[in-house]
Coordinates of C-alpha atoms in Angstrom, one line a residue:
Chain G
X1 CA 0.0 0.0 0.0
X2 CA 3.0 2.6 0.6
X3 CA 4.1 2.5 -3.0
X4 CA 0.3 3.0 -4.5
X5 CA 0.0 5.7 -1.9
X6 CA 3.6 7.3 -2.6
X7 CA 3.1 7.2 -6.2
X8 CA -0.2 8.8 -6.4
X9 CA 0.8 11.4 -3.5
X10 CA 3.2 12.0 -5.8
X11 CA 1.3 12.6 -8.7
X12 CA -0.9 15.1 -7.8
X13 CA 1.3 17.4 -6.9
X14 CA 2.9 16.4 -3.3
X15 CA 5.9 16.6 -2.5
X16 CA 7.4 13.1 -0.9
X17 CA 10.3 14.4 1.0
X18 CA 11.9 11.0 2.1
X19 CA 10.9 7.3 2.4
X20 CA 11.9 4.7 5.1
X21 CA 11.6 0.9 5.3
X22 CA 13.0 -1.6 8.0
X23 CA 14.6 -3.2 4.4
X24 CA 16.9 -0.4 2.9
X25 CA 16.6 -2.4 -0.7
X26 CA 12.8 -1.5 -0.3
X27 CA 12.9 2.4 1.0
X28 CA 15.5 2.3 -2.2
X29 CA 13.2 0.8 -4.9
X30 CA 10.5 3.5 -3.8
X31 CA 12.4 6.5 -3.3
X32 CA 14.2 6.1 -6.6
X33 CA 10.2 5.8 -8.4
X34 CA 9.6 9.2 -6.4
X35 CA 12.6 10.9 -6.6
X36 CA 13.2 11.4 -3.4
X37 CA 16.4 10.2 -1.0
X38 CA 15.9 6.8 1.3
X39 CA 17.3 6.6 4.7
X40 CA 18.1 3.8 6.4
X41 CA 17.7 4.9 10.2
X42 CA 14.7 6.7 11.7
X43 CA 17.5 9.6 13.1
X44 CA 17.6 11.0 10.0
X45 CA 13.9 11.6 9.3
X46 CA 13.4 15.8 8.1
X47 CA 12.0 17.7 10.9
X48 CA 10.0 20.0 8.0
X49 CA 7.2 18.0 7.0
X50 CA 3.9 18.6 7.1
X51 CA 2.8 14.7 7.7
X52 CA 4.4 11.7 8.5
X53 CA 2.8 8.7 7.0
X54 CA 3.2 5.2 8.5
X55 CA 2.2 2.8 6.3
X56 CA 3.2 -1.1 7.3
X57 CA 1.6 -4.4 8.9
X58 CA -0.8 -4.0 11.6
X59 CA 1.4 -5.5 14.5
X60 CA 4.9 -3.2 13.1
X61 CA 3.0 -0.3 13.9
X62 CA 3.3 0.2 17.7
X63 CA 6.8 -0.8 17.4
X64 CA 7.6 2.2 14.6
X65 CA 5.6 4.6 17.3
X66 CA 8.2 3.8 19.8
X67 CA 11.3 4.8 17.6
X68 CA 10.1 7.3 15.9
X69 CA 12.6 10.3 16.6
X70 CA 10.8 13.4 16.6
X71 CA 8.2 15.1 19.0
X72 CA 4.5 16.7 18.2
X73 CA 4.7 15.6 14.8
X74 CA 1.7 15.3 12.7
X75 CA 1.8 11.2 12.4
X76 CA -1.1 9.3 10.6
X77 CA -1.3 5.3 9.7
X78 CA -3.1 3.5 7.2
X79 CA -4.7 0.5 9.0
X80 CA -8.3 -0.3 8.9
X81 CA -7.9 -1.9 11.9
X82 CA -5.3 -0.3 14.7
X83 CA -6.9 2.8 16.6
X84 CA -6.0 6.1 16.2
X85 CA -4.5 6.0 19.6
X86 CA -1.6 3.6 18.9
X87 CA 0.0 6.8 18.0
X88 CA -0.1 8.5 20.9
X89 CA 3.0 7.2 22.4
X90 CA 5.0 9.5 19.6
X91 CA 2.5 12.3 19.6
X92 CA -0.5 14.8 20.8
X93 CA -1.2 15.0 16.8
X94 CA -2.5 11.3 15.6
X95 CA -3.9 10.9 12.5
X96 CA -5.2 8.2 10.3
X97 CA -5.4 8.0 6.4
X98 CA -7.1 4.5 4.9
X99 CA -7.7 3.9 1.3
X100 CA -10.6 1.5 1.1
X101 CA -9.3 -0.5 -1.3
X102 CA -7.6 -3.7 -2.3
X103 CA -3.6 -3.3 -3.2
X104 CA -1.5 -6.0 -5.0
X105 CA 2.3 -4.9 -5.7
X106 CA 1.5 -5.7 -9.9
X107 CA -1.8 -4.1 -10.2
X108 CA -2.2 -0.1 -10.4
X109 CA -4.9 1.1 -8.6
X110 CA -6.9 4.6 -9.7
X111 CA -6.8 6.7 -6.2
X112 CA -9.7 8.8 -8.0
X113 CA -11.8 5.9 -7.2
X114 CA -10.6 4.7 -3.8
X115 CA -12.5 6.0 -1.1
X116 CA -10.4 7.4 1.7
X117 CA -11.1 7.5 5.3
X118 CA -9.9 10.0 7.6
X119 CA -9.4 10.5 11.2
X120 CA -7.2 13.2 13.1
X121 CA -7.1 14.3 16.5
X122 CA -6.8 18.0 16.1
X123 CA -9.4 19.9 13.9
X124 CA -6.6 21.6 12.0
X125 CA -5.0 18.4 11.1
X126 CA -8.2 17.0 9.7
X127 CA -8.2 19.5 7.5
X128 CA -4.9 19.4 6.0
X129 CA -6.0 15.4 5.6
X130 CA -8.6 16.4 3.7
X131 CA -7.0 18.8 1.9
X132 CA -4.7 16.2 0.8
X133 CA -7.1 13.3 0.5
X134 CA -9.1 15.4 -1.7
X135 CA -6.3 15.8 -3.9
X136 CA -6.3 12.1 -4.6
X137 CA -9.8 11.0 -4.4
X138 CA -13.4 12.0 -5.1
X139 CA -14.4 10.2 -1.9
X140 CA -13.5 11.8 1.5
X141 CA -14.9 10.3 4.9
X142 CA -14.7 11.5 8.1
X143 CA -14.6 8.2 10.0
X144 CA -13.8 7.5 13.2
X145 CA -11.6 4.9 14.8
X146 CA -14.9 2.4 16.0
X147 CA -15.9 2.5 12.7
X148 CA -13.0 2.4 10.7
X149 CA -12.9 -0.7 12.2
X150 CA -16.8 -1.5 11.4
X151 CA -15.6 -0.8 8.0
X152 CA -12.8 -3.0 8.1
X153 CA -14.9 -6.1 8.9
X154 CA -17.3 -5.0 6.1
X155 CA -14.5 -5.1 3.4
X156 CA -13.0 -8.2 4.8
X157 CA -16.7 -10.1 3.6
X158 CA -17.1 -7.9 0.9
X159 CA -13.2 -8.3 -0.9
X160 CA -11.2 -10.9 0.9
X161 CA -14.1 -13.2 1.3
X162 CA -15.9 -13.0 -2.0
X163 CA -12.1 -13.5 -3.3
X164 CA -11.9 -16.7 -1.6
X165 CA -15.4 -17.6 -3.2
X166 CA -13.9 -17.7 -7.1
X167 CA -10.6 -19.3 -5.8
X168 CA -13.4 -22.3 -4.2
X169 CA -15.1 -21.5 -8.1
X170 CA -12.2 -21.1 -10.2
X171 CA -10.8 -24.8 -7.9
X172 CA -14.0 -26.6 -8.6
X173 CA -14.0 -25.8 -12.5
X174 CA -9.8 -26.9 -12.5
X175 CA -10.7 -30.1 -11.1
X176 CA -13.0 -30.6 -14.0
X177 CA -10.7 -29.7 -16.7
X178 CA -13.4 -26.3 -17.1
X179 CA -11.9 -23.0 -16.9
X180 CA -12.7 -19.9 -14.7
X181 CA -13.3 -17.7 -17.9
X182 CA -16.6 -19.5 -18.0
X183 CA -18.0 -17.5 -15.0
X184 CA -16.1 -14.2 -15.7
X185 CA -19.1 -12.6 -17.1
X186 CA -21.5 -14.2 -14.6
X187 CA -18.4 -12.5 -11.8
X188 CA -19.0 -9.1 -13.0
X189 CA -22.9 -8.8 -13.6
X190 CA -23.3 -10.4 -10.0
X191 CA -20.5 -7.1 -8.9
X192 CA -22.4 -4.5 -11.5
X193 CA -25.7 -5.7 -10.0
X194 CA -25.2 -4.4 -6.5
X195 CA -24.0 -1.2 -7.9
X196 CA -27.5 -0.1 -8.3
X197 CA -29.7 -2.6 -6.3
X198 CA -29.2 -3.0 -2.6
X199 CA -27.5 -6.4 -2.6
X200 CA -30.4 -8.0 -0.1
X201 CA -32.6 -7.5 -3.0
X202 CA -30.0 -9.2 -5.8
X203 CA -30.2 -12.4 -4.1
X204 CA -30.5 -15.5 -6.3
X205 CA -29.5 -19.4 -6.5
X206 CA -31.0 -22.1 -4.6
X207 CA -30.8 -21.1 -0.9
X208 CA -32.5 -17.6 -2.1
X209 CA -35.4 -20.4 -3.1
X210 CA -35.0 -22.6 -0.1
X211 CA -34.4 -25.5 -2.8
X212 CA -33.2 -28.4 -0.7
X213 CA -33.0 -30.7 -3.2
X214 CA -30.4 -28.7 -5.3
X215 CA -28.5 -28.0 -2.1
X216 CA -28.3 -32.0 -1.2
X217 CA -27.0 -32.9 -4.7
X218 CA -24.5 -29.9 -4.2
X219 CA -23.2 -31.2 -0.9
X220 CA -22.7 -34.8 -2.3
X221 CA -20.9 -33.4 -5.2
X222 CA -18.8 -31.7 -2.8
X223 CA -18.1 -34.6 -0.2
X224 CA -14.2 -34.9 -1.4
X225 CA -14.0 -31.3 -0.6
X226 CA -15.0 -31.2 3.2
X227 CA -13.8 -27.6 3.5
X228 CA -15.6 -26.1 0.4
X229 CA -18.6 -28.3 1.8
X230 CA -18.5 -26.7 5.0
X231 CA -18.4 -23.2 3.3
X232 CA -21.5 -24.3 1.0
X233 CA -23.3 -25.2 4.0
X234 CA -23.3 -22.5 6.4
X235 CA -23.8 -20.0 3.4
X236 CA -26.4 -21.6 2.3
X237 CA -28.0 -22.1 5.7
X238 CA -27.3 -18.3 6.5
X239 CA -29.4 -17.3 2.9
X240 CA -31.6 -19.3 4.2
X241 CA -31.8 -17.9 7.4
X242 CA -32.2 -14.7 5.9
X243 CA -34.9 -15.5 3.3
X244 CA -37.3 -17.4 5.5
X245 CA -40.1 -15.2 5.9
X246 CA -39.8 -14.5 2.1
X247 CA -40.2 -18.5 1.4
X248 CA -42.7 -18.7 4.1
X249 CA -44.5 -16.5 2.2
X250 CA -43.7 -17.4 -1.3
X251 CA -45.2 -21.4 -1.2
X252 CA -48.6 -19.8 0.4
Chain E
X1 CA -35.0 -16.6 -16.8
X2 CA -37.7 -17.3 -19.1
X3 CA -38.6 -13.9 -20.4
X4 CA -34.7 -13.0 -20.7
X5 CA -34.3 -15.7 -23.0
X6 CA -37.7 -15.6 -25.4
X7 CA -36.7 -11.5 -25.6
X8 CA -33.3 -12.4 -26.6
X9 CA -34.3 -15.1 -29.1
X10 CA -36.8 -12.7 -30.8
X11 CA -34.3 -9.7 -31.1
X12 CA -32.0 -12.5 -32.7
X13 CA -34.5 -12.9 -35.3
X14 CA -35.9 -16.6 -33.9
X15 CA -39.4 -17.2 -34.6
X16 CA -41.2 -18.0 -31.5
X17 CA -44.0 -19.5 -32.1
X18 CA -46.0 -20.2 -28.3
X19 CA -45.7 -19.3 -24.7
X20 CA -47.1 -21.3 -22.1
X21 CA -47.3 -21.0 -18.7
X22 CA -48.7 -23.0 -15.7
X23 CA -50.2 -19.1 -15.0
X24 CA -51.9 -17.6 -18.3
X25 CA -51.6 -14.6 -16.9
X26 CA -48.0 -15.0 -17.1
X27 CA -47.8 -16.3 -20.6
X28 CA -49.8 -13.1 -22.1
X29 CA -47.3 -10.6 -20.1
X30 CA -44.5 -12.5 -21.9
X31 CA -46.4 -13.7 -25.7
X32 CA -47.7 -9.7 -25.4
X33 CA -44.0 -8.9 -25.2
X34 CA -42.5 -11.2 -28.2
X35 CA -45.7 -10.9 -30.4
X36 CA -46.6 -14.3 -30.4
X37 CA -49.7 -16.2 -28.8
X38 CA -50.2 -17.7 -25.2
X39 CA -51.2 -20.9 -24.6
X40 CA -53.3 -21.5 -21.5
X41 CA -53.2 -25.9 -22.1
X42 CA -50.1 -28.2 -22.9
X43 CA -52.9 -29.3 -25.6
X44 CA -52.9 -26.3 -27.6
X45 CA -48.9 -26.8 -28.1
X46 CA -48.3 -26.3 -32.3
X47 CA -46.5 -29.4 -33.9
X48 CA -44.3 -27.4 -36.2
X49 CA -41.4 -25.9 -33.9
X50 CA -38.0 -27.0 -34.1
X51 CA -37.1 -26.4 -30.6
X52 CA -39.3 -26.8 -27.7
X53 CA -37.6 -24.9 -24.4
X54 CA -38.3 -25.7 -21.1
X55 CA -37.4 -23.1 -18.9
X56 CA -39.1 -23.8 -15.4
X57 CA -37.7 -24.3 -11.4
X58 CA -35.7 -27.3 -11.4
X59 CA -38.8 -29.0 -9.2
X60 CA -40.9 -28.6 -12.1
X61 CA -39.1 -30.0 -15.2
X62 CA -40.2 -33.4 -14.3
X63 CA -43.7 -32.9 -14.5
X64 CA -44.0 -30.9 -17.1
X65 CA -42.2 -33.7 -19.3
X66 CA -45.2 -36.0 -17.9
X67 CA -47.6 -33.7 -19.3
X68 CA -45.7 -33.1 -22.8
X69 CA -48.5 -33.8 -25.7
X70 CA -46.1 -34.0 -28.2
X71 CA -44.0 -36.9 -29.8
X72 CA -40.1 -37.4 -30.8
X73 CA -39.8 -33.4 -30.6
X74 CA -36.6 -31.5 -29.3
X75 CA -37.4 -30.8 -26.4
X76 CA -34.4 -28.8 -24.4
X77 CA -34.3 -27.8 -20.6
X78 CA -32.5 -24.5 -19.2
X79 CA -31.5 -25.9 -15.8
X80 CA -27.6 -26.0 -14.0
X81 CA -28.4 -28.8 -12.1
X82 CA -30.8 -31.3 -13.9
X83 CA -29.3 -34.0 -16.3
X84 CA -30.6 -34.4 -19.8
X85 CA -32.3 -37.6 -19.2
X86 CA -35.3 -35.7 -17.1
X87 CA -36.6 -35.2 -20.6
X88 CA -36.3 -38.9 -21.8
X89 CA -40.3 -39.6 -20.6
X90 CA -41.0 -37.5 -23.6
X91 CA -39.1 -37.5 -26.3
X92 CA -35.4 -39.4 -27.4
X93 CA -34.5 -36.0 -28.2
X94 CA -33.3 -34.5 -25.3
X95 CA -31.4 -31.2 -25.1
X96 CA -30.0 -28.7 -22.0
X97 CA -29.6 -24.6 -23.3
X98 CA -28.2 -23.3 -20.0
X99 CA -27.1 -19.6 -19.6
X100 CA -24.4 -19.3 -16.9
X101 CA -25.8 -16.1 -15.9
X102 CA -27.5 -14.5 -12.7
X103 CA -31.0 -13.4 -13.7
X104 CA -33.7 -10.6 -11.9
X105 CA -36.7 -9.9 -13.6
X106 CA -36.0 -6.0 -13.1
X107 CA -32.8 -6.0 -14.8
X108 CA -32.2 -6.4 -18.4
X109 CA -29.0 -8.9 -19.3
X110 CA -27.0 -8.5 -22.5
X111 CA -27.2 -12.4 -23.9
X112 CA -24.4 -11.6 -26.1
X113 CA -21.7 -11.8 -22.9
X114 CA -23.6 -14.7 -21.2
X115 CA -21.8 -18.3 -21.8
X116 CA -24.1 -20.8 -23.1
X117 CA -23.7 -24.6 -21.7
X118 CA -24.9 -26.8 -24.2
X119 CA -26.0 -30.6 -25.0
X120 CA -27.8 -33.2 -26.6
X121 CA -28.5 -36.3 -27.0
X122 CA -28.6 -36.1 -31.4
X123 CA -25.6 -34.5 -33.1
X124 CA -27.9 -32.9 -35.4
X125 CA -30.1 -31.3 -32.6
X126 CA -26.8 -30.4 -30.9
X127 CA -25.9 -28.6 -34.5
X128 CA -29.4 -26.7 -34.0
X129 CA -28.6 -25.6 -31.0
X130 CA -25.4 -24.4 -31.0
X131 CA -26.8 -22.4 -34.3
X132 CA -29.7 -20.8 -32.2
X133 CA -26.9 -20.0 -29.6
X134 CA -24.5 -18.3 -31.5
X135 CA -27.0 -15.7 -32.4
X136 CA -27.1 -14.8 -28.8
X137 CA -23.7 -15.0 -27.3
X138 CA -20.1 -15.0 -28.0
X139 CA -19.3 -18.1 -26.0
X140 CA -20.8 -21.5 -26.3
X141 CA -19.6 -24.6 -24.9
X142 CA -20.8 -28.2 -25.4
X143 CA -20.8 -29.4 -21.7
X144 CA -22.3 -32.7 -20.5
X145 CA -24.7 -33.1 -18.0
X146 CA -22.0 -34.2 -15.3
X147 CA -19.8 -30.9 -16.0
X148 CA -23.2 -28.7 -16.1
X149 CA -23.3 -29.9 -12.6
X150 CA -20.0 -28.7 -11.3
X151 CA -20.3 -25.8 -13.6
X152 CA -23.3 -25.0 -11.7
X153 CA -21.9 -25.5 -8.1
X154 CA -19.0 -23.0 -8.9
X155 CA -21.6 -20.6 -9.9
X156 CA -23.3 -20.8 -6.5
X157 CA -20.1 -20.0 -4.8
X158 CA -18.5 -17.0 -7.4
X159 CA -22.2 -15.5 -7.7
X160 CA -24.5 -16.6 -5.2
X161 CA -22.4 -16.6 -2.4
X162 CA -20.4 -13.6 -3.3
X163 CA -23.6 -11.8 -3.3
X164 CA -24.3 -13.3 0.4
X165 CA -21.4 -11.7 1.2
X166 CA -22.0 -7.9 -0.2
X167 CA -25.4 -8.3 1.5
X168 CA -23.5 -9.1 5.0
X169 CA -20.9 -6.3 4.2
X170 CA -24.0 -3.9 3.7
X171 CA -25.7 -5.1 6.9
X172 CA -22.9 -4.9 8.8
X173 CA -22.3 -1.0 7.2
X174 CA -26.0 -0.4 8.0
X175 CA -26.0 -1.3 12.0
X176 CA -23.4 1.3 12.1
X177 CA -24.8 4.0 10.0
X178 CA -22.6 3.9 7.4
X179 CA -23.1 3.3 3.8
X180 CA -22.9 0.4 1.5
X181 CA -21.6 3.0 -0.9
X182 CA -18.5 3.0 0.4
X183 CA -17.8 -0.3 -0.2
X184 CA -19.0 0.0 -4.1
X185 CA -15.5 0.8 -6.1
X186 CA -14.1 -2.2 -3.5
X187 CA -16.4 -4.4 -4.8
X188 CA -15.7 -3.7 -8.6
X189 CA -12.2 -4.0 -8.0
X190 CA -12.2 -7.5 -6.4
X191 CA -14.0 -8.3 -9.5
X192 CA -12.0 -6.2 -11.8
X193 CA -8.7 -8.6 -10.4
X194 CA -9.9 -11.5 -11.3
X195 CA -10.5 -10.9 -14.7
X196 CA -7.2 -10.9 -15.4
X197 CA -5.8 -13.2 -12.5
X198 CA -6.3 -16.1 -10.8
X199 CA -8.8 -15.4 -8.2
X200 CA -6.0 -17.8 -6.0
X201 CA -3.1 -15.4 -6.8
X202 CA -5.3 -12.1 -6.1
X203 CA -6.4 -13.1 -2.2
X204 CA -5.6 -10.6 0.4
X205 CA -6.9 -9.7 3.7
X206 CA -5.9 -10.9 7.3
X207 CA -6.7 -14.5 7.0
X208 CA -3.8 -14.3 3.7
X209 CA -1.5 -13.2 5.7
X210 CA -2.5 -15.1 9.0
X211 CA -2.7 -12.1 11.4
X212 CA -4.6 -14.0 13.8
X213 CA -4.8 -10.7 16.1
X214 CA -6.9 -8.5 12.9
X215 CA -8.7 -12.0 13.3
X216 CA -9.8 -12.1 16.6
X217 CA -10.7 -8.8 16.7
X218 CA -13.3 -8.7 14.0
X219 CA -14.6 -12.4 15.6
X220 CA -15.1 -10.1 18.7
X221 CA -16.7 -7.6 16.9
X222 CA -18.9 -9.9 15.5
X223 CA -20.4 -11.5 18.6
X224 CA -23.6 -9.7 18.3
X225 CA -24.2 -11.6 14.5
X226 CA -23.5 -15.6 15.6
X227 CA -24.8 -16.5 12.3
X228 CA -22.4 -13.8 10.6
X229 CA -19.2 -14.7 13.0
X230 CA -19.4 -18.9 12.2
X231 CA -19.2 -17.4 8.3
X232 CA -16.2 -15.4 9.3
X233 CA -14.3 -18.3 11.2
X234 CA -15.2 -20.1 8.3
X235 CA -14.1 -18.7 5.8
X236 CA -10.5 -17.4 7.7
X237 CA -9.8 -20.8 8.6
X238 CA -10.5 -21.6 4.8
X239 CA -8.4 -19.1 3.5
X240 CA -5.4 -19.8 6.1
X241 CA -5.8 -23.2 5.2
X242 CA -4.7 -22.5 1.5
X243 CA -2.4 -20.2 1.6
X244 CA -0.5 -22.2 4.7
X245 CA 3.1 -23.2 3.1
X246 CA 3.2 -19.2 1.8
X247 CA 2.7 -18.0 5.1
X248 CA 5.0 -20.7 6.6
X249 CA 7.6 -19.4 4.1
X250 CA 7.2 -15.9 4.9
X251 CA 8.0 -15.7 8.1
X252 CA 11.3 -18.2 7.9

């Protein structure tokens, strides 16, 4: 996430003064994409920016707070999930900047898109945040740290599980010599649908229709598979769950 | 799925001849819409089509087949999960047309990008078909009854389930006040990924890189939503599962 952010900081029109990294080959392979020095200690941070942006793994946050070298510095993290306080132990003036978005090192990401969550202690920060976020995106949130984190889970079902849904997919079709490019168009319409329609009300498939008999021949199908079956099953029983007074209804 | 497919036929310049419906009322709506007459008895079925398409819940096929006047006709099913040989207690020619696509009544669908599944049990019905079906999409496949299957099970996971999961995502957003929008260029994205890698090779999130703290928080948070925590443990455990020698490698 540090290089996406660095880059598109750096693109509209920020200056990126320095960059740091535990691994000097890595500050290295940034700075020289920005143009800007790398240092390899925390001592020789610049004392003359405007906002120092912490950008690294949950846990090596708290650990970065502790060494960090300078005092009532304007400090902000990225993490969806790690309060706004775990900067306190550096600073009166925490601050927290989270792109809602999902970042792999080979695939650019459009900032303009990413909606950006912001958080900062003193009212005057916020605003140079905002200032800044607006710079890169056309979505600016105030959010706070409770639900950054609300947010966080949120995106967890909504990205990293749905992800884990075509990987079961794309598995089940490799094992059958089908390939995933089959269900690529059925991937997107099913991402393009909620787009407009409250995704509740896009519901489909046979535990939308409390259709047993389809679900039994699925979990048969899927008995060599005891993980995915597991999945298929409590999915299915939570549609189900979900729908019941619909059915209920429905079959009267 | 019904109406989707007799509107596409007819703006591909197929002659349909009949609807029926088990509801008449239903059958106008749809014969008022293609130009065409409704039937309100299996009787009244015309002897003269080439193609006679079944395109009813999976519980239904079988007694509709019971009912079918008609003799040695093609007669072709639209289901994911049915074999062919439902339609064997009317005809030896059998036939499945099956759209791997997620369908609403409100929204329209653009046939052209929607993989058609085919089969039969003739070579020269299977020529008829795949003629009728390249009018109306790019990409056909012959697939047998057995893949139809496992195509179909895949789809329940990469559409079905994925929508499960935006719906959680937005009802988690909504006990908090905040709004599903938020999560919308997310969403597009995780799709976006995957068109272009392999959904196993795009996974991110906590569970990918085992941060069994991020974990346990969001379990916590989720104590309120048992139904909604068991899908998170779930799928975590699911995901750590796979990606176990990476993570093991990682960290060495």
């Amino acid at each position: 996430m540090a290089t996406h952010m660095a880059l598109a900081l750096k693109n509209s029109g920020v200056e990126v003064l320095q960059v740091y990294s535990r691994t000097f080959s890595s500050a290295e392979a940034l700075a020289s994409r920005i143009g800007c020095p790398a240092i390899s200690e925390l001592d020789e941070l610049s004392g003359r920016a405007d906002l120092y942006v912490i950008s690294v793994s949950d846990d090596a946050i708290a650990g970065l707070v502790k060494h960090f070298p300078l005092k009532d510095k304007f400090l902000a993290h990225t993490s969806g999930t790690t309060g706004m306080e775990v900067l306190n132990a550096a600073t009166s003036r925490a601050g927290v900047f989270y792109p809602l978005q999902t970042f792999s090192k080979e695939v650019a990401v459009d900032f303009g898109e990413v909606p950006l969550c912001l958080e900062a202690a003193r009212d005057e920060d916020y605003r140079l945040l905002e200032q800044l976020a607006g710079r890169l995106s056309g979505t600016v949130a105030g959010v706070s740290s409770e639900e950054r984190r609300q947010v966080h889970v949120a995106a967890v079902f909504a990205c990293n599980f749905v992800n884990h849904m075509y990987a079961i997919a794309a598995d089940l079709l490799e094992e059958n010599h089908l390939s995933f490019d089959l269900l690529k168009p059925l991937v997107q319409e099913t991402a393009r649908k909620v787009m407009h329609t409250a995704p509740g009300s896009a519901q489909t498939g046979p535990a939308r229709r409390n259709n047993r008999e389809v679900i039994e021949t699925h979990l048969r199908m899927l008995d060599a598979n005891p993980g995915f079956r597991e999945i298929y099953n409590f999915v299915s029983e939570s549609i189900i769950n979900r729908y019941k007074e619909d059915n209920k209804q429905g079959t009267e």
